[in-house]
PDB file of C-alpha atoms and ligand atoms in Angstrom:
ATOM      1  CA  MET A  12     -18.534 -32.253  16.891  1.00 37.00           C
ATOM      2  CA  GLN A  13     -16.596 -35.385  15.782  1.00 40.00           C
ATOM      3  CA  GLN A  14     -16.128 -35.901  12.227  1.00 37.00           C
ATOM      4  CA  SER A  15     -17.227 -39.790  12.518  1.00 44.00           C
ATOM      5  CA  LEU A  16     -20.562 -38.524  14.094  1.00 44.00           C
ATOM      6  CA  MET A  17     -21.021 -36.066  11.303  1.00 44.00           C
ATOM      7  CA  GLU A  18     -20.744 -38.947   8.666  1.00 48.00           C
ATOM      8  CA  ASN A  19     -22.873 -41.364  10.608  1.00 60.00           C
ATOM      9  CA  SER A  20     -25.652 -41.572   8.022  1.00 69.00           C
ATOM     10  CA  LYS A  21     -28.044 -42.900  10.527  1.00 81.00           C
ATOM     11  CA  LEU A  22     -27.970 -39.374  12.224  1.00 88.00           C
ATOM     12  CA  ILE A  23     -28.959 -37.272   9.384  1.00 86.00           C
ATOM     13  CA  THR A  24     -30.011 -34.462  11.794  1.00 86.00           C
ATOM     14  CA  THR A  25     -26.341 -33.999  12.548  1.00 87.00           C
ATOM     15  CA  SER A  26     -24.861 -34.986   9.230  1.00 84.00           C
ATOM     16  CA  ASN A  27     -27.194 -33.007   6.902  1.00 85.00           C
ATOM     17  CA  PRO A  28     -29.120 -30.760   9.051  1.00 87.00           C
ATOM     18  CA  ASP A  29     -30.338 -28.762   6.199  1.00 86.00           C
ATOM     19  CA  SER A  30     -31.833 -31.704   4.084  1.00 87.00           C
ATOM     20  CA  PRO A  31     -35.629 -32.307   3.870  1.00 86.00           C
ATOM     21  CA  ILE A  32     -35.050 -35.413   6.013  1.00 86.00           C
ATOM     22  CA  ALA A  33     -33.635 -33.534   9.056  1.00 89.00           C
ATOM     23  CA  GLU A  34     -36.621 -30.816   8.431  1.00 90.00           C
ATOM     24  CA  ALA A  35     -39.008 -33.799   8.639  1.00 89.00           C
ATOM     25  CA  TYR A  36     -37.450 -34.889  12.102  1.00 92.00           C
ATOM     26  CA  ARG A  37     -37.936 -31.101  13.180  1.00 93.00           C
ATOM     27  CA  SER A  38     -41.535 -31.112  12.073  1.00 91.00           C
ATOM     28  CA  LEU A  39     -42.089 -34.427  14.106  1.00 92.00           C
ATOM     29  CA  ARG A  40     -40.492 -32.532  17.168  1.00 93.00           C
ATOM     30  CA  THR A  41     -43.005 -29.670  16.674  1.00 92.00           C
ATOM     31  CA  ASN A  42     -45.987 -31.841  16.267  1.00 90.00           C
ATOM     32  CA  ILE A  43     -45.126 -33.628  19.217  1.00 91.00           C
ATOM     33  CA  GLN A  44     -44.727 -30.335  21.193  1.00 88.00           C
ATOM     34  CA  PHE A  45     -48.222 -29.409  19.826  1.00 87.00           C
ATOM     35  CA  SER A  46     -49.904 -32.702  20.294  1.00 84.00           C
ATOM     36  CA  SER A  47     -50.477 -32.287  24.005  1.00 75.00           C
ATOM     37  CA  ILE A  48     -50.814 -28.687  25.272  1.00 76.00           C
ATOM     38  CA  ASP A  49     -52.361 -29.270  28.634  1.00 79.00           C
ATOM     39  CA  VAL A  50     -49.683 -32.061  29.734  1.00 80.00           C
ATOM     40  CA  PRO A  51     -46.346 -31.203  28.301  1.00 87.00           C
ATOM     41  CA  VAL A  52     -44.733 -33.998  26.929  1.00 93.00           C
ATOM     42  CA  LYS A  53     -41.318 -34.726  28.846  1.00 95.00           C
ATOM     43  CA  THR A  54     -41.065 -38.528  28.693  1.00 97.00           C
ATOM     44  CA  LEU A  55     -41.511 -40.065  25.236  1.00 97.00           C
ATOM     45  CA  MET A  56     -41.095 -43.582  23.908  1.00 97.00           C
ATOM     46  CA  VAL A  57     -40.756 -44.959  20.462  1.00 97.00           C
ATOM     47  CA  THR A  58     -42.346 -48.288  19.408  1.00 96.00           C
ATOM     48  CA  SER A  59     -43.292 -50.415  16.384  1.00 97.00           C
ATOM     49  CA  CYS A  60     -44.423 -53.930  15.609  1.00 96.00           C
ATOM     50  CA  GLN A  61     -41.194 -55.678  14.696  1.00 94.00           C
ATOM     51  CA  SER A  62     -37.275 -55.372  14.692  1.00 94.00           C
ATOM     52  CA  GLY A  63     -36.045 -53.303  11.861  1.00 94.00           C
ATOM     53  CA  ASP A  64     -38.928 -50.952  11.432  1.00 95.00           C
ATOM     54  CA  GLY A  65     -36.772 -47.794  12.170  1.00 95.00           C
ATOM     55  CA  LYS A  66     -37.414 -47.144  15.963  1.00 96.00           C
ATOM     56  CA  THR A  67     -33.773 -46.553  16.817  1.00 97.00           C
ATOM     57  CA  THR A  68     -33.231 -44.367  13.920  1.00 95.00           C
ATOM     58  CA  THR A  69     -36.369 -42.284  14.770  1.00 96.00           C
ATOM     59  CA  ILE A  70     -35.754 -41.809  18.303  1.00 97.00           C
ATOM     60  CA  ALA A  71     -32.014 -40.852  17.866  1.00 97.00           C
ATOM     61  CA  ASN A  72     -32.661 -38.060  15.234  1.00 95.00           C
ATOM     62  CA  LEU A  73     -35.622 -36.844  17.072  1.00 96.00           C
ATOM     63  CA  ALA A  74     -33.473 -36.584  20.361  1.00 97.00           C
ATOM     64  CA  VAL A  75     -31.079 -34.601  18.275  1.00 96.00           C
ATOM     65  CA  ALA A  76     -33.881 -32.344  16.966  1.00 96.00           C
ATOM     66  CA  PHE A  77     -34.930 -31.593  20.490  1.00 96.00           C
ATOM     67  CA  SER A  78     -31.528 -30.816  21.537  1.00 96.00           C
ATOM     68  CA  GLN A  79     -30.828 -28.536  18.705  1.00 94.00           C
ATOM     69  CA  GLU A  80     -33.823 -26.396  19.913  1.00 93.00           C
ATOM     70  CA  GLY A  81     -31.642 -26.016  23.110  1.00 94.00           C
ATOM     71  CA  LYS A  82     -33.382 -28.498  25.195  1.00 94.00           C
ATOM     72  CA  ARG A  83     -31.350 -30.495  27.729  1.00 97.00           C
ATOM     73  CA  VAL A  84     -32.282 -34.013  26.332  1.00 98.00           C
ATOM     74  CA  LEU A  85     -31.400 -37.559  27.619  1.00 98.00           C
ATOM     75  CA  LEU A  86     -31.677 -40.528  25.473  1.00 98.00           C
ATOM     76  CA  VAL A  87     -32.190 -43.775  27.137  1.00 98.00           C
ATOM     77  CA  ASP A  88     -31.749 -47.072  25.472  1.00 98.00           C
ATOM     78  CA  ALA A  89     -34.513 -49.305  26.942  1.00 98.00           C
ATOM     79  CA  ASP A  90     -34.261 -51.913  24.386  1.00 97.00           C
ATOM     80  CA  LEU A  91     -32.674 -54.107  26.899  1.00 96.00           C
ATOM     81  CA  ARG A  92     -32.787 -57.201  24.667  1.00 95.00           C
ATOM     82  CA  ARG A  93     -31.151 -55.858  21.435  1.00 95.00           C
ATOM     83  CA  PRO A  94     -29.519 -52.695  22.299  1.00 97.00           C
ATOM     84  CA  THR A  95     -28.202 -50.657  19.321  1.00 96.00           C
ATOM     85  CA  LEU A  96     -28.502 -47.023  20.276  1.00 97.00           C
ATOM     86  CA  HIS A  97     -24.961 -46.632  21.804  1.00 97.00           C
ATOM     87  CA  THR A  98     -23.637 -47.722  18.232  1.00 96.00           C
ATOM     88  CA  VAL A  99     -25.415 -44.805  16.673  1.00 95.00           C
ATOM     89  CA  PHE A 100     -23.398 -42.229  18.998  1.00 95.00           C
ATOM     90  CA  MET A 101     -20.356 -44.406  19.014  1.00 94.00           C
ATOM     91  CA  LEU A 102     -20.466 -44.973  22.814  1.00 96.00           C
ATOM     92  CA  SER A 103     -19.869 -48.007  25.041  1.00 95.00           C
ATOM     93  CA  ASN A 104     -22.631 -49.998  26.530  1.00 97.00           C
ATOM     94  CA  GLN A 105     -20.615 -51.792  29.278  1.00 96.00           C
ATOM     95  CA  THR A 106     -22.856 -50.355  31.840  1.00 97.00           C
ATOM     96  CA  GLY A 107     -26.257 -48.482  31.731  1.00 98.00           C
ATOM     97  CA  LEU A 108     -29.922 -48.715  32.621  1.00 98.00           C
ATOM     98  CA  THR A 109     -29.832 -52.252  33.829  1.00 98.00           C
ATOM     99  CA  ASN A 110     -26.974 -51.545  36.464  1.00 98.00           C
ATOM    100  CA  VAL A 111     -29.001 -48.623  37.633  1.00 98.00           C
ATOM    101  CA  LEU A 112     -32.243 -50.599  38.057  1.00 98.00           C
ATOM    102  CA  ALA A 113     -30.202 -53.262  39.731  1.00 97.00           C
ATOM    103  CA  ASN A 114     -28.897 -50.571  42.257  1.00 97.00           C
ATOM    104  CA  GLN A 115     -25.225 -51.490  41.109  1.00 98.00           C
ATOM    105  CA  MET A 116     -24.672 -47.753  40.131  1.00 98.00           C
ATOM    106  CA  ASP A 117     -26.058 -44.163  40.471  1.00 98.00           C
ATOM    107  CA  TRP A 118     -27.903 -43.013  37.395  1.00 98.00           C
ATOM    108  CA  GLU A 119     -25.490 -39.919  37.364  1.00 98.00           C
ATOM    109  CA  ASP A 120     -22.582 -42.545  36.609  1.00 98.00           C
ATOM    110  CA  ALA A 121     -24.307 -43.944  33.808  1.00 98.00           C
ATOM    111  CA  VAL A 122     -24.861 -40.817  31.751  1.00 98.00           C
ATOM    112  CA  HIS A 123     -22.802 -40.331  28.623  1.00 97.00           C
ATOM    113  CA  SER A 124     -22.114 -36.969  26.980  1.00 97.00           C
ATOM    114  CA  THR A 125     -22.536 -37.243  23.251  1.00 96.00           C
ATOM    115  CA  SER A 126     -20.825 -35.185  20.493  1.00 92.00           C
ATOM    116  CA  VAL A 127     -24.239 -33.373  20.222  1.00 95.00           C
ATOM    117  CA  ASP A 128     -24.585 -30.273  22.481  1.00 95.00           C
ATOM    118  CA  ASN A 129     -27.322 -30.759  24.985  1.00 97.00           C
ATOM    119  CA  LEU A 130     -27.605 -34.317  24.372  1.00 98.00           C
ATOM    120  CA  PHE A 131     -26.893 -37.025  26.908  1.00 98.00           C
ATOM    121  CA  PHE A 132     -27.111 -40.790  26.671  1.00 98.00           C
ATOM    122  CA  ILE A 133     -27.757 -43.794  29.175  1.00 98.00           C
ATOM    123  CA  GLY A 134     -27.109 -47.209  27.367  1.00 98.00           C
ATOM    124  CA  SER A 135     -29.056 -50.414  28.149  1.00 98.00           C
ATOM    125  CA  GLY A 136     -26.220 -51.813  30.001  1.00 98.00           C
ATOM    126  CA  PRO A 137     -25.870 -55.782  30.178  1.00 97.00           C
ATOM    127  CA  THR A 138     -28.913 -57.644  29.117  1.00 95.00           C
ATOM    128  CA  PRO A 139     -30.794 -58.975  32.082  1.00 94.00           C
ATOM    129  CA  PRO A 140     -32.787 -62.242  32.179  1.00 94.00           C
ATOM    130  CA  ASN A 141     -35.898 -60.232  33.191  1.00 94.00           C
ATOM    131  CA  PRO A 142     -36.333 -57.195  31.074  1.00 95.00           C
ATOM    132  CA  SER A 143     -40.116 -56.643  31.366  1.00 95.00           C
ATOM    133  CA  GLU A 144     -39.726 -56.836  35.171  1.00 96.00           C
ATOM    134  CA  MET A 145     -36.970 -54.310  35.288  1.00 97.00           C
ATOM    135  CA  LEU A 146     -38.775 -51.900  33.154  1.00 97.00           C
ATOM    136  CA  GLY A 147     -42.018 -52.323  35.210  1.00 96.00           C
ATOM    137  CA  SER A 148     -40.420 -51.962  38.483  1.00 97.00           C
ATOM    138  CA  LYS A 149     -40.884 -49.273  41.153  1.00 97.00           C
ATOM    139  CA  LYS A 150     -37.233 -48.419  40.700  1.00 98.00           C
ATOM    140  CA  MET A 151     -37.949 -47.607  37.205  1.00 98.00           C
ATOM    141  CA  ASN A 152     -40.675 -45.186  38.190  1.00 98.00           C
ATOM    142  CA  GLN A 153     -38.530 -43.495  40.740  1.00 98.00           C
ATOM    143  CA  LEU A 154     -35.727 -43.212  38.056  1.00 98.00           C
ATOM    144  CA  ILE A 155     -38.162 -41.665  35.598  1.00 98.00           C
ATOM    145  CA  GLU A 156     -39.098 -39.136  38.310  1.00 97.00           C
ATOM    146  CA  GLU A 157     -35.515 -38.185  39.207  1.00 98.00           C
ATOM    147  CA  LEU A 158     -34.577 -37.956  35.456  1.00 98.00           C
ATOM    148  CA  SER A 159     -37.428 -35.814  34.851  1.00 97.00           C
ATOM    149  CA  ALA A 160     -36.146 -33.252  37.488  1.00 97.00           C
ATOM    150  CA  HIS A 161     -32.802 -33.046  35.536  1.00 98.00           C
ATOM    151  CA  TYR A 162     -33.686 -33.019  31.946  1.00 98.00           C
ATOM    152  CA  ASP A 163     -36.336 -31.113  29.758  1.00 97.00           C
ATOM    153  CA  MET A 164     -36.952 -34.283  27.634  1.00 97.00           C
ATOM    154  CA  ILE A 165     -36.294 -38.018  28.117  1.00 98.00           C
ATOM    155  CA  LEU A 166     -36.647 -40.230  25.103  1.00 98.00           C
ATOM    156  CA  PHE A 167     -36.588 -43.926  25.277  1.00 98.00           C
ATOM    157  CA  ASP A 168     -35.699 -46.399  22.515  1.00 98.00           C
ATOM    158  CA  ALA A 169     -37.685 -49.687  23.087  1.00 97.00           C
ATOM    159  CA  PRO A 170     -38.117 -53.191  21.692  1.00 94.00           C
ATOM    160  CA  PRO A 171     -40.817 -53.979  19.147  1.00 95.00           C
ATOM    161  CA  SER A 172     -44.123 -54.250  20.890  1.00 93.00           C
ATOM    162  CA  LEU A 173     -45.730 -57.059  19.185  1.00 91.00           C
ATOM    163  CA  VAL A 174     -42.625 -59.162  20.044  1.00 88.00           C
ATOM    164  CA  VAL A 175     -42.113 -58.584  23.691  1.00 90.00           C
ATOM    165  CA  THR A 176     -44.113 -56.668  26.352  1.00 91.00           C
ATOM    166  CA  ASP A 177     -41.209 -54.602  27.757  1.00 92.00           C
ATOM    167  CA  GLY A 178     -42.203 -51.784  25.423  1.00 93.00           C
ATOM    168  CA  LEU A 179     -45.862 -51.733  26.576  1.00 95.00           C
ATOM    169  CA  VAL A 180     -44.665 -51.807  30.195  1.00 95.00           C
ATOM    170  CA  LEU A 181     -42.561 -48.709  29.578  1.00 97.00           C
ATOM    171  CA  ALA A 182     -45.242 -47.074  27.279  1.00 96.00           C
ATOM    172  CA  SER A 183     -47.742 -46.857  30.240  1.00 94.00           C
ATOM    173  CA  LYS A 184     -44.972 -44.627  32.241  1.00 96.00           C
ATOM    174  CA  CYS A 185     -44.149 -42.424  29.560  1.00 96.00           C
ATOM    175  CA  ASP A 186     -46.208 -39.034  28.822  1.00 95.00           C
ATOM    176  CA  GLY A 187     -46.266 -40.181  25.152  1.00 95.00           C
ATOM    177  CA  VAL A 188     -45.463 -42.761  22.497  1.00 96.00           C
ATOM    178  CA  VAL A 189     -44.607 -42.491  18.876  1.00 96.00           C
ATOM    179  CA  ALA A 190     -45.306 -45.343  16.686  1.00 96.00           C
ATOM    180  CA  VAL A 191     -43.207 -46.286  13.603  1.00 96.00           C
ATOM    181  CA  ILE A 192     -44.942 -47.917  10.910  1.00 95.00           C
ATOM    182  CA  SER A 193     -42.661 -49.397   8.210  1.00 93.00           C
ATOM    183  CA  VAL A 194     -44.202 -48.827   4.862  1.00 90.00           C
ATOM    184  CA  GLY A 195     -44.247 -51.980   2.912  1.00 89.00           C
ATOM    185  CA  MET A 196     -43.285 -54.179   5.993  1.00 89.00           C
ATOM    186  CA  THR A 197     -45.817 -53.591   8.657  1.00 89.00           C
ATOM    187  CA  LYS A 198     -49.063 -55.301   7.846  1.00 92.00           C
ATOM    188  CA  ARG A 199     -52.411 -53.577   8.437  1.00 93.00           C
ATOM    189  CA  GLN A 200     -53.324 -56.301  11.027  1.00 95.00           C
ATOM    190  CA  GLN A 201     -50.125 -55.799  12.858  1.00 95.00           C
ATOM    191  CA  ALA A 202     -50.743 -52.008  12.984  1.00 95.00           C
ATOM    192  CA  LYS A 203     -54.221 -52.705  14.375  1.00 95.00           C
ATOM    193  CA  LYS A 204     -52.943 -55.080  16.911  1.00 96.00           C
ATOM    194  CA  LEU A 205     -50.083 -52.584  18.048  1.00 96.00           C
ATOM    195  CA  TYR A 206     -52.680 -49.853  18.398  1.00 96.00           C
ATOM    196  CA  ALA A 207     -55.011 -52.171  20.469  1.00 96.00           C
ATOM    197  CA  SER A 208     -51.969 -53.056  22.759  1.00 96.00           C
ATOM    198  CA  LEU A 209     -51.260 -49.562  23.226  1.00 96.00           C
ATOM    199  CA  GLU A 210     -54.669 -48.707  23.973  1.00 96.00           C
ATOM    200  CA  HIS A 211     -54.968 -51.706  26.586  1.00 95.00           C
ATOM    201  CA  VAL A 212     -52.094 -50.281  28.683  1.00 95.00           C
ATOM    202  CA  LYS A 213     -53.657 -46.854  28.382  1.00 95.00           C
ATOM    203  CA  ALA A 214     -50.656 -45.356  26.479  1.00 95.00           C
ATOM    204  CA  LYS A 215     -50.925 -41.961  24.940  1.00 94.00           C
ATOM    205  CA  LEU A 216     -50.149 -42.314  21.297  1.00 94.00           C
ATOM    206  CA  LEU A 217     -48.957 -38.901  20.229  1.00 92.00           C
ATOM    207  CA  GLY A 218     -48.596 -39.759  16.539  1.00 89.00           C
ATOM    208  CA  VAL A 219     -47.339 -42.305  13.940  1.00 92.00           C
ATOM    209  CA  VAL A 220     -44.182 -42.085  11.738  1.00 93.00           C
ATOM    210  CA  LEU A 221     -44.261 -43.676   8.375  1.00 92.00           C
ATOM    211  CA  ASN A 222     -40.898 -44.797   7.753  1.00 89.00           C
ATOM    212  CA  ASN A 223     -39.978 -45.966   4.401  1.00 81.00           C
ATOM    213  CA  LYS A 224     -36.388 -47.218   3.640  1.00 71.00           C
ATOM    214  CA  LYS A 225     -37.014 -47.352  -0.138  1.00 65.00           C
ATOM    215  CA  LYS A 226     -37.608 -43.984  -1.769  1.00 53.00           C
ATOM    216  CA  LYS A 227     -37.538 -43.656  -5.431  1.00 50.00           C
ATOM    217  CA  SER A 228     -34.783 -40.936  -5.438  1.00 46.00           C
ATOM    218  CA  LYS A 229     -31.848 -43.148  -4.081  1.00 43.00           C
ATOM    219  CA  ASP A 230     -30.626 -40.771  -1.452  1.00 39.00           C
ATOM    220  CA  GLN A 231     -33.804 -39.832   0.245  1.00 40.00           C
ATOM    221  CA  LEU A 232     -35.516 -41.296   3.228  1.00 46.00           C
ATOM    222  CA  TYR A 233     -39.310 -40.706   3.478  1.00 46.00           C
ATOM    223  CA  TYR A 234     -40.790 -39.629   6.859  1.00 48.00           C
ATOM    224  CA  THR A 235     -44.404 -38.536   7.392  1.00 48.00           C
ATOM    225  CA  TYR A 236     -45.936 -37.750  10.743  1.00 48.00           C
ATOM    226  CA  TYR A 237     -49.826 -38.073  11.630  1.00 44.00           C
ATOM    227  CA  GLY A 238     -50.824 -36.500  14.750  1.00 42.00           C
ATOM    228  CA  THR A 239     -53.465 -38.056  16.725  1.00 45.00           C
ATOM    229  CA  ASN A 240     -53.555 -36.172  19.969  1.00 41.00           C
ATOM    230  CA  ARG A 241     -55.823 -38.601  21.820  1.00 42.00           C
ATOM    231  CA  ARG A 242     -55.242 -41.135  24.638  1.00 43.00           C
ATOM    232  CA  MET A 243     -55.949 -44.544  23.032  1.00 40.00           C
TER     233      MET A 243
HETATM  234  N1  ADP B   9     -35.689 -44.456   6.490  1.00 94.28           N
HETATM  235  C1  ADP B   9     -34.797 -45.148   6.445  1.00 94.28           C
HETATM  236  N2  ADP B   9     -33.919 -45.119   5.411  1.00 94.28           N
HETATM  237  C2  ADP B   9     -32.894 -45.910   5.198  1.00 94.28           C
HETATM  238  N3  ADP B   9     -32.531 -46.980   6.385  1.00 94.28           N
HETATM  239  C3  ADP B   9     -33.153 -47.003   7.266  1.00 94.28           C
HETATM  240  C4  ADP B   9     -34.347 -46.187   7.679  1.00 94.28           C
HETATM  241  N4  ADP B   9     -34.764 -46.418   8.795  1.00 94.28           N
HETATM  242  C5  ADP B   9     -34.121 -47.426   9.284  1.00 94.28           C
HETATM  243  N5  ADP B   9     -33.077 -47.597   8.397  1.00 94.28           N
HETATM  244  C6  ADP B   9     -32.015 -48.866   8.739  1.00 94.28           C
HETATM  245  O1  ADP B   9     -32.752 -49.969   8.840  1.00 94.28           O
HETATM  246  C7  ADP B   9     -32.034 -50.717   9.746  1.00 94.28           C
HETATM  247  C8  ADP B   9     -33.078 -50.867  11.072  1.00 94.28           C
HETATM  248  O2  ADP B   9     -33.266 -49.583  11.608  1.00 94.28           O
HETATM  249  P1  ADP B   9     -33.495 -49.371  13.242  1.00 94.28           P
HETATM  250  O3  ADP B   9     -33.675 -48.076  13.292  1.00 94.28           O
HETATM  251  O4  ADP B   9     -32.352 -50.068  13.909  1.00 94.28           O
HETATM  252  O5  ADP B   9     -34.788 -50.305  13.441  1.00 94.28           O
HETATM  253  P2  ADP B   9     -35.459 -50.815  15.014  1.00 94.28           P
HETATM  254  O6  ADP B   9     -34.904 -50.025  15.935  1.00 94.28           O
HETATM  255  O7  ADP B   9     -36.840 -50.585  14.560  1.00 94.28           O
HETATM  256  O8  ADP B   9     -35.064 -52.328  15.087  1.00 94.28           O
HETATM  257  C9  ADP B   9     -30.960 -49.812  10.418  1.00 94.28           C
HETATM  258  O9  ADP B   9     -29.736 -50.393   9.681  1.00 94.28           O
HETATM  259  C10 ADP B   9     -31.141 -48.452   9.763  1.00 94.28           C
HETATM  260  O10 ADP B   9     -30.062 -47.694   9.567  1.00 94.28           O
HETATM  261 MG1   MG B  10     -33.721 -50.628  17.623  1.00 94.28          MG
END
């Protein structure tokens, strides 16, 4: 593994795999696996109310946790408006999902290897004028189906669901959704609105991650997971 990636503080699952935080991501992985026994979760999306809640950090570390288990994992940046996942893995975002959806390239050519074994990545590609339409397209359904045949898990980063509809459009196509609630930032009313929106599109909320950027101990992050195991 590249030293630079090891030192990337956003990927604690690679930089410090023995830490309690990395362990918390592994428990999140296990909880997701057990949250839906009858229908195995293969496609998973992260969402939250607003920008900065910790979606990208959560889905990146979760993807590493799944790949560390030996699963072949594909991480896709479906935050077409403000893509940042490629920076976490220090990869280019010149081409990606939007090119594939616009039939400009085959998905195989959009896949990057990462420095993490078993973990592959498709960036968002150039920002399109119609992100919701793109994610809601038939082409997106076909793509998810094809990717499902090639990977054990497909994890999507997404934009905040109270701000734009893209995430909700994608949520309805995934086997499960994990919501990130930012402790001290997400208001109760916002959280309620997020749950109602997910329920409206019949998304399966598998759990909620409480993300707290400020912990008493200075070098600790704080993650908690509440499984819900119900279709909202
Ligand atoms: N638990 C955490 N502890 C410390 N920093 C965090 C934590 N979660 C997120 N961050 C930082 O907060 C910023 C926003 O997080 P990010 O995951 O990009 O949020 P989102 O994808 O919801 O916009 C990033 O700089 C990230 O490194
Ligand atoms: Mg993000």
